XYZ file of C-alpha atoms in Angstrom:
606
model
C 13.734 -43.007 -8.585
C 13.213 -40.565 -5.793
C 9.588 -39.782 -4.941
C 7.830 -37.075 -2.962
C 5.985 -37.749 0.341
C 2.391 -37.352 -0.473
C 0.458 -34.199 0.095
C -2.717 -35.112 -1.619
C -5.266 -37.889 -1.179
C -4.732 -38.990 -4.716
C -1.056 -39.561 -4.078
C -1.881 -41.631 -0.984
C -4.340 -43.805 -3.056
C -1.614 -44.253 -5.762
C 0.599 -45.662 -3.166
C -2.011 -48.134 -2.112
C -2.237 -46.928 1.417
C -5.454 -47.523 3.405
C -4.244 -45.417 6.288
C -1.424 -43.127 6.970
C 0.732 -43.758 10.096
C 1.875 -40.197 10.565
C 0.582 -36.898 9.310
C 2.874 -33.867 9.476
C 1.253 -30.421 9.444
C 3.529 -27.624 8.458
C 3.297 -23.806 8.069
C 5.674 -24.066 5.122
C 5.162 -25.269 1.609
C 6.621 -28.755 1.154
C 10.125 -28.681 -0.171
C 11.704 -32.046 -0.267
C 15.160 -30.897 0.694
C 17.354 -31.650 3.708
C 17.354 -27.938 4.573
C 13.638 -28.049 5.481
C 12.662 -29.701 8.758
C 9.357 -31.043 7.596
C 10.995 -33.032 4.798
C 13.823 -34.308 7.216
C 11.231 -35.597 9.801
C 9.076 -37.167 7.082
C 12.078 -38.858 5.473
C 13.430 -40.159 8.759
C 10.129 -41.651 9.726
C 9.666 -43.117 6.238
C 13.209 -44.739 6.644
C 12.079 -46.273 9.883
C 9.135 -48.060 8.034
C 6.328 -45.626 8.569
C 3.821 -44.293 6.015
C 4.096 -40.459 6.209
C 1.887 -37.780 4.620
C 2.211 -34.023 4.736
C -0.410 -31.282 5.026
C 1.530 -28.169 4.120
C -0.039 -24.683 4.818
C -3.603 -25.977 5.594
C -6.469 -23.549 5.382
C -7.416 -22.947 9.118
C -10.209 -20.438 8.160
C -12.836 -22.738 6.511
C -14.504 -26.003 7.643
C -10.987 -27.578 8.260
C -11.252 -29.853 5.255
C -7.517 -29.754 4.821
C -6.908 -31.290 8.216
C -9.453 -34.026 7.404
C -8.128 -35.027 3.943
C -6.024 -38.019 5.042
C -8.391 -39.117 7.909
C -6.930 -39.985 11.233
C -3.414 -41.176 11.171
C -2.728 -44.636 12.896
C -0.211 -43.148 15.237
C -0.073 -39.367 15.647
C -0.181 -35.893 14.043
C 3.223 -33.811 13.987
C 2.754 -30.135 13.920
C 5.315 -27.420 13.086
C 5.017 -23.777 12.268
C 7.766 -24.264 9.752
C 11.461 -23.327 9.558
C 10.728 -19.991 11.217
C 8.730 -18.915 14.209
C 5.425 -17.736 12.593
C 5.603 -14.331 14.323
C 9.233 -13.686 13.025
C 7.908 -14.758 9.618
C 4.972 -12.372 9.713
C 6.278 -9.185 11.313
C 9.241 -6.782 11.091
C 11.138 -5.420 14.097
C 8.746 -2.510 14.180
C 5.852 -5.011 14.285
C 4.754 -4.129 10.839
C 3.247 -6.968 8.859
C 5.438 -8.349 6.138
C 3.993 -8.497 2.647
C 5.911 -11.714 1.520
C 6.622 -15.154 2.774
C 9.904 -16.816 1.613
C 8.507 -20.219 2.452
C 5.304 -20.013 0.278
C 4.987 -20.428 -3.501
C 5.390 -17.113 -5.329
C 6.507 -15.503 -1.973
C 2.852 -14.862 -1.169
C 1.866 -13.866 2.394
C -1.145 -15.047 4.280
C -0.839 -18.742 3.975
C -0.196 -19.448 7.650
C -1.666 -17.983 10.864
C -0.058 -16.075 13.638
C 1.089 -18.528 16.331
C 0.785 -21.333 13.739
C 1.644 -24.166 16.125
C -1.044 -23.208 18.551
C -3.653 -22.797 15.760
C -2.931 -26.061 13.907
C -3.023 -28.125 17.075
C -6.399 -26.651 18.005
C -7.827 -27.371 14.585
C -6.557 -31.049 14.790
C -7.901 -31.603 18.299
C -11.308 -30.148 17.123
C -11.466 -32.716 14.347
C -9.731 -35.682 15.944
C -9.807 -35.142 19.712
C -8.483 -38.704 20.494
C -5.407 -38.633 18.172
C -2.128 -37.693 19.811
C -0.621 -34.325 18.643
C 3.091 -33.885 18.786
C 4.467 -30.308 18.309
C 7.992 -29.429 17.242
C 10.165 -27.093 15.221
C 11.613 -23.766 16.095
C 8.390 -22.207 17.283
C 7.536 -24.972 19.762
C 11.116 -25.520 20.739
C 11.830 -21.919 21.718
C 8.476 -21.527 23.554
C 8.790 -24.722 25.728
C 8.819 -22.764 28.934
C 7.583 -19.293 29.926
C 8.930 -16.738 27.472
C 8.565 -13.190 26.484
C 6.480 -12.680 23.449
C 7.539 -9.363 21.554
C 4.447 -9.232 19.457
C 1.890 -9.221 22.190
C 4.409 -7.591 24.601
C 3.715 -10.074 27.319
C 5.242 -12.965 29.208
C 3.535 -16.050 27.808
C 3.379 -19.473 29.543
C 4.862 -22.564 27.902
C 3.260 -23.132 24.624
C 2.012 -26.534 26.068
C -0.223 -24.589 28.479
C -2.182 -22.913 25.736
C -1.774 -25.434 22.964
C -3.719 -28.679 23.137
C -0.704 -30.830 22.220
C 0.076 -34.070 23.922
C 3.816 -33.756 23.712
C 6.543 -31.317 22.580
C 9.794 -32.266 20.876
C 12.405 -29.607 21.152
C 15.561 -29.162 19.064
C 16.622 -31.390 16.108
C 14.192 -34.114 16.901
C 14.833 -36.955 14.317
C 15.718 -39.632 16.838
C 12.949 -38.607 19.213
C 10.275 -38.640 16.594
C 11.279 -42.186 15.566
C 11.120 -43.247 19.234
C 7.690 -41.717 19.561
C 6.375 -43.594 16.496
C 7.801 -46.902 17.742
C 6.323 -46.346 21.285
C 2.900 -45.693 19.978
C 3.229 -48.498 17.384
C 3.732 -50.907 20.244
C 0.308 -49.920 21.583
C 1.477 -47.843 24.531
C -0.217 -44.669 25.469
C 0.935 -41.108 25.419
C 1.994 -41.355 29.098
C 4.734 -43.739 27.938
C 6.196 -40.935 25.888
C 6.928 -38.898 29.013
C 10.032 -40.965 29.686
C 11.709 -40.079 26.319
C 14.607 -37.690 26.193
C 14.190 -34.331 24.426
C 10.439 -33.923 25.053
C 8.261 -31.723 27.145
C 4.859 -32.485 28.513
C 2.298 -31.287 31.102
C 1.491 -33.175 34.081
C -0.303 -32.659 37.420
C 1.932 -31.007 40.046
C 1.243 -33.779 42.503
C 2.841 -36.336 40.218
C 6.346 -34.776 40.552
C 8.044 -36.197 43.700
C 11.777 -36.606 43.784
C 13.492 -37.770 40.520
C 12.033 -39.074 37.360
C 11.505 -42.803 37.538
C 12.293 -43.067 33.739
C 15.336 -40.946 33.367
C 16.837 -40.731 36.893
C 18.211 -37.233 36.530
C 17.733 -34.520 39.262
C 14.827 -32.202 38.990
C 15.425 -28.499 38.829
C 12.467 -26.447 39.633
C 12.169 -23.088 38.064
C 10.294 -20.165 39.419
C 6.599 -20.743 38.765
C 4.902 -18.784 35.921
C 2.894 -16.810 38.510
C 6.183 -15.783 40.238
C 7.612 -14.738 36.875
C 4.526 -12.633 36.122
C 4.966 -10.861 39.476
C 8.757 -10.463 39.237
C 10.907 -9.854 36.133
C 13.861 -10.759 38.189
C 12.455 -14.234 38.761
C 12.094 -14.572 35.001
C 15.691 -13.564 34.400
C 16.937 -15.982 37.185
C 14.879 -18.780 35.389
C 16.616 -18.076 32.082
C 20.032 -18.263 33.770
C 19.221 -21.819 34.836
C 17.751 -22.818 31.536
C 20.741 -21.585 29.595
C 23.287 -23.183 31.883
C 21.566 -26.498 31.618
C 21.274 -26.225 27.796
C 24.903 -25.630 27.571
C 25.732 -28.930 29.376
C 26.068 -32.360 27.755
C 24.469 -33.938 30.816
C 21.395 -31.862 31.766
C 18.800 -31.818 34.540
C 15.033 -32.300 34.178
C 13.453 -28.783 34.266
C 10.091 -28.223 35.861
C 7.922 -25.094 35.936
C 4.637 -24.771 37.742
C 1.411 -23.411 36.310
C -1.153 -23.540 39.151
C -1.898 -27.200 39.719
C -0.185 -28.210 36.561
C 3.517 -28.415 35.699
C 5.509 -28.367 32.472
C 8.467 -31.051 32.499
C 11.348 -30.669 30.019
C 13.424 -33.816 29.857
C 17.144 -33.674 29.041
C 18.050 -33.919 25.234
C 19.346 -36.803 23.371
C 23.077 -37.023 23.291
C 24.620 -35.346 20.162
C 23.955 -37.600 17.188
C 27.079 -39.149 15.472
C 28.603 -38.301 12.187
C 27.180 -41.607 10.797
C 23.698 -40.787 11.977
C 23.858 -37.225 10.466
C 25.176 -38.690 7.176
C 22.171 -41.189 7.224
C 19.788 -38.298 7.477
C 21.288 -36.321 4.620
C 21.670 -39.462 2.462
C 17.943 -40.131 2.476
C 16.173 -40.078 -0.942
C 15.239 -36.428 -1.144
C 14.094 -35.110 -4.414
C 15.689 -31.821 -3.472
C 12.777 -30.013 -5.144
C 9.476 -28.293 -4.180
C 6.426 -30.390 -4.567
C 5.227 -30.269 -8.376
C 1.810 -29.134 -7.159
C 3.307 -25.616 -6.694
C 4.503 -25.116 -10.364
C 1.579 -22.828 -11.323
C 1.981 -20.722 -8.196
C 5.640 -19.873 -8.661
C 8.900 -20.665 -7.011
C 9.524 -20.981 -3.205
C 11.947 -18.166 -2.534
C 13.657 -19.897 0.282
C 14.328 -22.924 -1.767
C 15.780 -20.756 -4.518
C 18.280 -19.300 -1.952
C 19.500 -22.753 -0.807
C 18.962 -25.158 -3.708
C 22.612 -25.076 -4.802
C 23.997 -25.073 -1.172
C 25.397 -27.890 0.896
C 25.102 -28.129 4.713
C 28.231 -29.671 6.212
C 27.613 -29.476 9.953
C 25.020 -29.001 12.759
C 25.394 -26.894 15.898
C 27.176 -23.744 17.001
C 29.364 -23.012 19.974
C 29.510 -19.256 19.259
C 27.164 -18.439 22.083
C 25.819 -15.060 20.556
C 23.188 -13.594 22.930
C 20.643 -12.953 20.269
C 20.860 -16.196 18.415
C 18.783 -19.405 18.797
C 20.993 -21.827 16.993
C 22.694 -23.235 20.070
C 19.468 -23.498 21.972
C 17.835 -25.382 19.164
C 20.549 -27.233 17.375
C 22.916 -27.640 20.322
C 26.382 -26.271 21.220
C 28.175 -29.395 20.186
C 29.311 -29.474 16.557
C 28.294 -32.568 14.605
C 29.898 -32.866 11.260
C 29.141 -34.765 8.145
C 31.781 -37.042 6.714
C 33.724 -35.930 3.545
C 32.196 -38.941 1.731
C 28.630 -37.924 2.434
C 29.282 -34.313 1.489
C 31.064 -35.221 -1.671
C 28.326 -37.635 -2.575
C 25.758 -34.891 -2.393
C 27.969 -32.477 -4.379
C 28.246 -35.123 -7.106
C 24.542 -35.608 -7.190
C 24.015 -31.867 -7.367
C 26.578 -31.619 -10.232
C 24.589 -34.261 -12.236
C 21.165 -32.548 -11.682
C 19.576 -31.068 -14.781
C 19.964 -27.353 -15.020
C 22.863 -27.056 -12.530
C 25.098 -24.409 -13.618
C 28.220 -25.473 -11.783
C 28.087 -22.985 -8.862
C 27.698 -24.071 -5.233
C 26.226 -21.056 -3.421
C 27.289 -22.194 0.009
C 29.130 -24.986 1.746
C 28.622 -24.332 5.451
C 26.122 -24.433 8.238
C 25.258 -22.323 11.260
C 28.889 -21.006 10.713
C 31.045 -21.339 7.777
C 34.170 -22.458 9.625
C 33.290 -24.816 12.437
C 33.503 -27.957 10.523
C 34.929 -30.883 12.637
C 35.794 -28.616 15.603
C 35.278 -30.289 18.967
C 36.767 -30.726 22.395
C 39.954 -32.520 22.487
C 39.309 -34.103 25.850
C 35.540 -35.155 25.806
C 35.676 -35.745 29.507
C 36.330 -32.017 30.030
C 33.362 -31.302 27.688
C 31.062 -33.372 29.814
C 31.728 -31.123 32.857
C 31.588 -27.943 30.936
C 28.766 -25.306 31.131
C 30.353 -22.479 29.314
C 28.090 -20.581 26.943
C 30.630 -20.538 24.253
C 33.781 -22.246 23.102
C 34.985 -19.026 21.410
C 33.950 -16.239 23.883
C 35.263 -14.416 25.939
C 38.341 -16.477 24.971
C 38.997 -19.391 22.792
C 38.741 -22.637 24.889
C 42.111 -24.347 25.230
C 40.310 -27.725 24.988
C 38.811 -26.772 21.559
C 40.417 -28.427 18.408
C 39.852 -25.549 16.030
C 42.099 -26.724 13.274
C 41.016 -25.436 9.901
C 42.889 -27.876 7.710
C 40.030 -30.363 7.333
C 37.822 -27.605 5.991
C 40.501 -26.318 3.552
C 40.978 -29.932 2.319
C 37.193 -30.291 1.891
C 36.965 -27.166 -0.265
C 39.799 -28.567 -2.386
C 38.064 -31.858 -2.846
C 34.646 -30.314 -3.706
C 36.455 -28.195 -6.417
C 37.824 -31.431 -7.997
C 34.269 -32.878 -8.493
C 33.494 -32.826 -12.195
C 31.023 -30.179 -13.126
C 31.849 -27.845 -10.326
C 33.098 -24.504 -11.544
C 32.799 -22.279 -8.400
C 32.457 -22.946 -4.670
C 31.130 -19.809 -2.639
C 30.835 -19.562 1.033
C 27.462 -17.814 2.032
C 27.550 -18.739 5.785
C 29.180 -16.401 8.172
C 32.825 -16.751 8.790
C 33.915 -16.671 12.596
C 37.098 -14.624 12.429
C 37.446 -15.094 16.361
C 38.315 -18.620 15.758
C 41.551 -17.767 13.826
C 44.981 -18.338 15.514
C 48.480 -18.751 14.029
C 48.496 -22.298 15.336
C 45.066 -23.482 13.853
C 45.598 -22.434 10.175
C 42.793 -19.971 10.567
C 44.578 -17.258 8.696
C 45.325 -19.770 5.947
C 41.676 -20.531 5.713
C 40.895 -16.902 5.578
C 43.214 -16.319 2.645
C 41.690 -19.397 0.871
C 38.171 -18.118 1.421
C 38.805 -14.593 0.366
C 40.696 -15.344 -2.844
C 38.703 -18.371 -3.970
C 35.309 -18.643 -2.333
C 33.892 -15.166 -1.671
C 32.963 -13.706 -5.082
C 34.036 -10.206 -4.425
C 32.081 -9.377 -1.263
C 32.690 -11.038 2.128
C 30.040 -10.418 4.790
C 31.167 -10.349 8.440
C 29.343 -9.633 11.613
C 31.034 -7.382 14.088
C 27.440 -6.448 15.222
C 28.580 -3.224 16.951
C 31.550 -0.942 17.880
C 30.774 -0.366 21.586
C 32.808 -2.594 24.094
C 29.897 -2.670 26.596
C 27.290 -3.580 23.954
C 29.549 -6.232 22.444
C 30.018 -7.829 25.899
C 26.234 -8.100 26.288
C 25.985 -9.589 22.772
C 28.797 -12.059 23.713
C 30.730 -10.955 20.641
C 34.414 -10.118 20.386
C 35.909 -6.565 20.463
C 35.523 -4.350 17.465
C 39.359 -4.556 17.177
C 38.898 -7.955 15.705
C 36.966 -6.458 12.817
C 39.623 -3.875 12.331
C 42.323 -6.575 12.284
C 40.192 -8.630 9.864
C 39.864 -5.668 7.605
C 43.623 -5.023 7.578
C 44.296 -8.652 6.737
C 41.443 -8.636 4.074
C 42.862 -5.559 2.354
C 46.350 -6.890 2.453
C 45.225 -10.149 0.832
C 43.419 -8.224 -1.854
C 46.279 -5.778 -2.526
C 48.761 -8.799 -2.891
C 46.363 -10.559 -5.332
C 45.547 -7.487 -7.232
C 41.824 -7.699 -6.670
C 39.292 -5.068 -5.539
C 36.913 -7.025 -3.151
C 34.700 -5.541 -0.425
C 34.398 -6.452 3.314
C 30.851 -5.817 4.331
C 30.126 -5.403 8.068
C 26.763 -6.300 9.709
C 25.413 -4.363 12.594
C 22.505 -4.313 15.070
C 20.770 -1.350 16.614
C 18.672 -1.190 19.847
C 20.323 -4.248 21.413
C 19.917 -4.262 25.133
C 22.654 -2.042 26.596
C 22.862 0.172 23.419
C 22.242 3.889 23.889
C 22.108 6.585 21.301
C 25.625 7.581 22.196
C 26.786 4.016 21.235
C 25.077 4.349 17.910
C 26.693 7.818 17.276
C 30.045 6.266 18.051
C 29.339 3.512 15.498
C 28.325 6.083 12.856
C 31.435 8.185 13.401
C 33.606 4.960 13.167
C 31.793 3.933 9.883
C 32.432 7.339 8.393
C 36.104 7.177 9.451
C 36.393 3.797 7.697
C 34.424 5.005 4.627
C 31.440 2.808 4.938
C 27.781 3.394 3.853
C 26.056 0.497 5.675
C 23.828 -1.941 3.829
C 23.749 -4.933 6.202
C 21.793 -3.635 9.259
C 18.982 -4.768 11.485
C 16.973 -3.322 14.413
C 17.111 -5.921 17.289
C 13.997 -8.071 17.272
C 13.406 -10.064 20.535
C 12.717 -13.695 19.761
C 11.732 -16.384 22.266
C 14.433 -18.005 24.342
C 17.410 -15.823 23.740
C 19.585 -14.080 26.328
C 19.120 -10.811 24.416
C 15.380 -11.177 24.619
C 15.381 -11.871 28.437
C 17.581 -8.737 28.908
C 15.077 -6.697 26.706
C 12.083 -7.883 28.719
C 13.445 -8.130 32.321
C 16.027 -5.294 32.157
C 18.415 -7.725 33.771
C 21.425 -9.730 32.421
C 20.504 -13.250 33.482
C 24.237 -14.235 33.476
C 25.066 -11.717 36.139
C 21.780 -10.411 37.358
C 22.942 -6.854 36.801
C 20.533 -4.149 35.446
C 20.712 -3.449 31.775
C 19.602 -0.314 29.934
C 17.047 -1.195 27.130
C 15.630 1.047 24.307
C 11.981 -0.302 24.131
C 9.941 2.633 22.700
C 9.443 2.844 18.899
C 10.925 6.463 19.171
C 14.071 5.301 20.767
C 14.494 2.428 18.410
C 13.999 4.585 15.419
C 16.505 7.180 16.682
C 19.152 4.379 17.014
C 18.341 2.912 13.543
C 18.517 6.162 11.668
C 22.262 6.683 12.965
C 23.082 3.999 10.313
C 22.094 6.357 7.578
C 24.044 9.426 8.542
C 25.100 9.723 5.059
C 21.734 10.228 3.523
C 20.664 13.854 3.171
C 17.186 13.147 4.423
C 18.568 11.648 7.624
C 20.590 14.643 8.587
C 17.824 16.752 10.163
C 16.346 13.892 12.396
C 19.760 12.839 13.418
C 20.715 16.343 14.556
C 17.470 16.683 16.426
C 17.940 13.451 18.157
C 21.592 14.263 19.212
C 20.608 17.584 20.529
C 17.676 16.022 22.482
C 20.087 13.626 24.133
C 22.738 16.152 24.892
C 25.117 14.713 22.313
C 25.619 17.706 20.005
C 29.284 17.265 19.957
C 28.770 14.418 17.450
C 27.191 16.688 14.906
C 30.518 18.140 13.411
C 31.990 14.709 13.440
C 29.200 13.253 11.324
C 28.369 16.076 9.112
C 31.662 17.450 7.682
C 33.506 16.187 4.731
C 35.206 12.790 5.379
C 38.904 12.812 4.316
C 38.577 9.067 3.310
C 37.224 7.872 0.019
C 33.864 5.967 0.412
C 34.089 2.231 -0.275
């Protein structure tokens, strides 16, 4: 029978453990499900033979008793802010404090600190100064080198400079975490971990001469932190190097100087295999929140995904504002049909299951089993995307395996409906790869009346900076969608998603977007004001004013007033928005848009 990893001392005692090997401290509540990183790392370490306990959402404000409850682990503490960067979790794009937290029972806010990884590591070192602390997860991963922090409006150093951690694991770190445990279990010190792949650490600058004795790769030295503080151009140049290296399958060691210290980032592990990914998903998860939370209410993030199934890892889309490829990798690693179907069968037999799978996807809905035809070409490639600006000729983008998977899932007893909640990449469709057959299958059988797609903008210039396809693709998608619905006699909706205030976007671009939406009859629902998050191309453009890919200057709307002017253009159809929109258009010399927006539309609203 599946059991939970212990989160209380009583559970540890019931297991008969005298000491825990690894304690994982997390900013999220403990949900024992493969969609939650804390559970994955805990289960992988457990499968490797280690005794693992979890401290979810510890109180950092009192005498630190939560951090003491298991005593010192035999090997190390693992620390993560949770599934999200804690600052993204806490604040809106306008830097306003959120009043809920989807990763906390009852959706309650206030159960994790700002910059949670920093805070937890400091608490642990205060209580157990001699026990190694290993940080990981999205917050640590995306802050491993100097980065712009939107909430403090400053260029911050690597998280390792301010955070008293002994080691950082970036990306999806299951294999590396097991190697860390085994190295320390052999009685070797923290320094022995510096030779592992997919880690970052701090060392004295004088220790870096030539190439790494452990890994043998070439060192690439970035502009120092002081140089980046003095020059935004230097920071932009750094990011260009970081991104190019992260897009490669064989990467260099990256080094950044901080006075007499240096942060070293080792190359990642090779992409895991299908068998290894299957093994991770097939571990004995209970797929439930810990029962301790029953009185506090449900965990909203769990409720959203509890009837979903993840089928692959990684994304080669290369969108400028997204962290997925930087964290999960550009290479797609797909689960086997057997592993996916086994999970579906277990789900179908779960008490209370209603027969509906809410999503069968991943970072993208339709990248399952897509990869390079000639792997030797992939080894030499440093393109940011296999889909943009054109579809790579070496990419096997056949959609037939995914269509067949959908059919097999629907044949599992107890499955009534299979919906696709992940975003569909329409720029992957060609007449040769059965993409349009997939689109028809998805629209008619797996959408549920509303299909959300992400054109992101209408401006060609802004879309180029976003690394997204032309808006013509959305128009073509809409034509195909409407034709499928007409033929089938159904009245479904295609819902576009847009972003305002992205680097390169001016008020004129937003006015053009509003006019186009009025022409098409849309009243937008799925919208977002751009939020800079660490280690994305868009964020570097926002902070530096340069496009790191070309080093050309980029216009950026940074003031709250500019951002609000752009955002309100989404709501041209609301009576209360008319006056502020008219004022903004006049102020920017764009009065010609006023009659285009505020006269009766000839098209019926959808």
